[in-house]
């Protein structure tokens, strides 16, 4: 399988297969596909869209590109909250510790800034000494001790999303809804959560500009 052929296929508006999307996801995770080809594919996906099947297959492939946290020994509901992004989006920083204080276990894998928005990880790193690059074992340790851990994608957790997330920002393909879905849900799968709260924003300061698109 060659990435060049998959670029041509998506540029032509054709549907990729499950195996082809798994190839792209693994290539993003292990670095075997260069950034310029991944960026070109993201733009083709942005312009021509992804079918519902492609979106589901890409999400699954990205979710399985790395490890999954094992929270089976931690009692209680494991719930995360994730936003689709927008200007002034600081809810996660306040909501996560509030939920943990109420007894909810919150493993929160967040992202950096995309486009014109600031990411949760960027906000947290503005706090002196705050570390967001955590090993899976340390995430579990934090959850056991405090009921909360806020961290980012790593080479072990959602590595495919780590690469594609950064390239979406660099290639002006942030707003593509299928890519948003795949990015968010692949991170949530890796967290081993039992519940998810989605904060879907719309308006002039968000990636989704109107209520119809947000639905």
Coordinates of C-alpha atoms in Angstrom, one line a residue, residues 69-75 78 192:
X69 CA -5.5 3.3 30.1
X70 CA -6.5 0.5 32.4
X71 CA -8.7 2.1 35.1
X72 CA -10.5 -1.2 36.1
X73 CA -9.0 -1.0 39.6
X74 CA -10.3 2.5 40.2
X75 CA -13.9 2.5 41.6
X78 CA -14.9 7.7 35.0
X192 CA -11.0 4.0 29.4

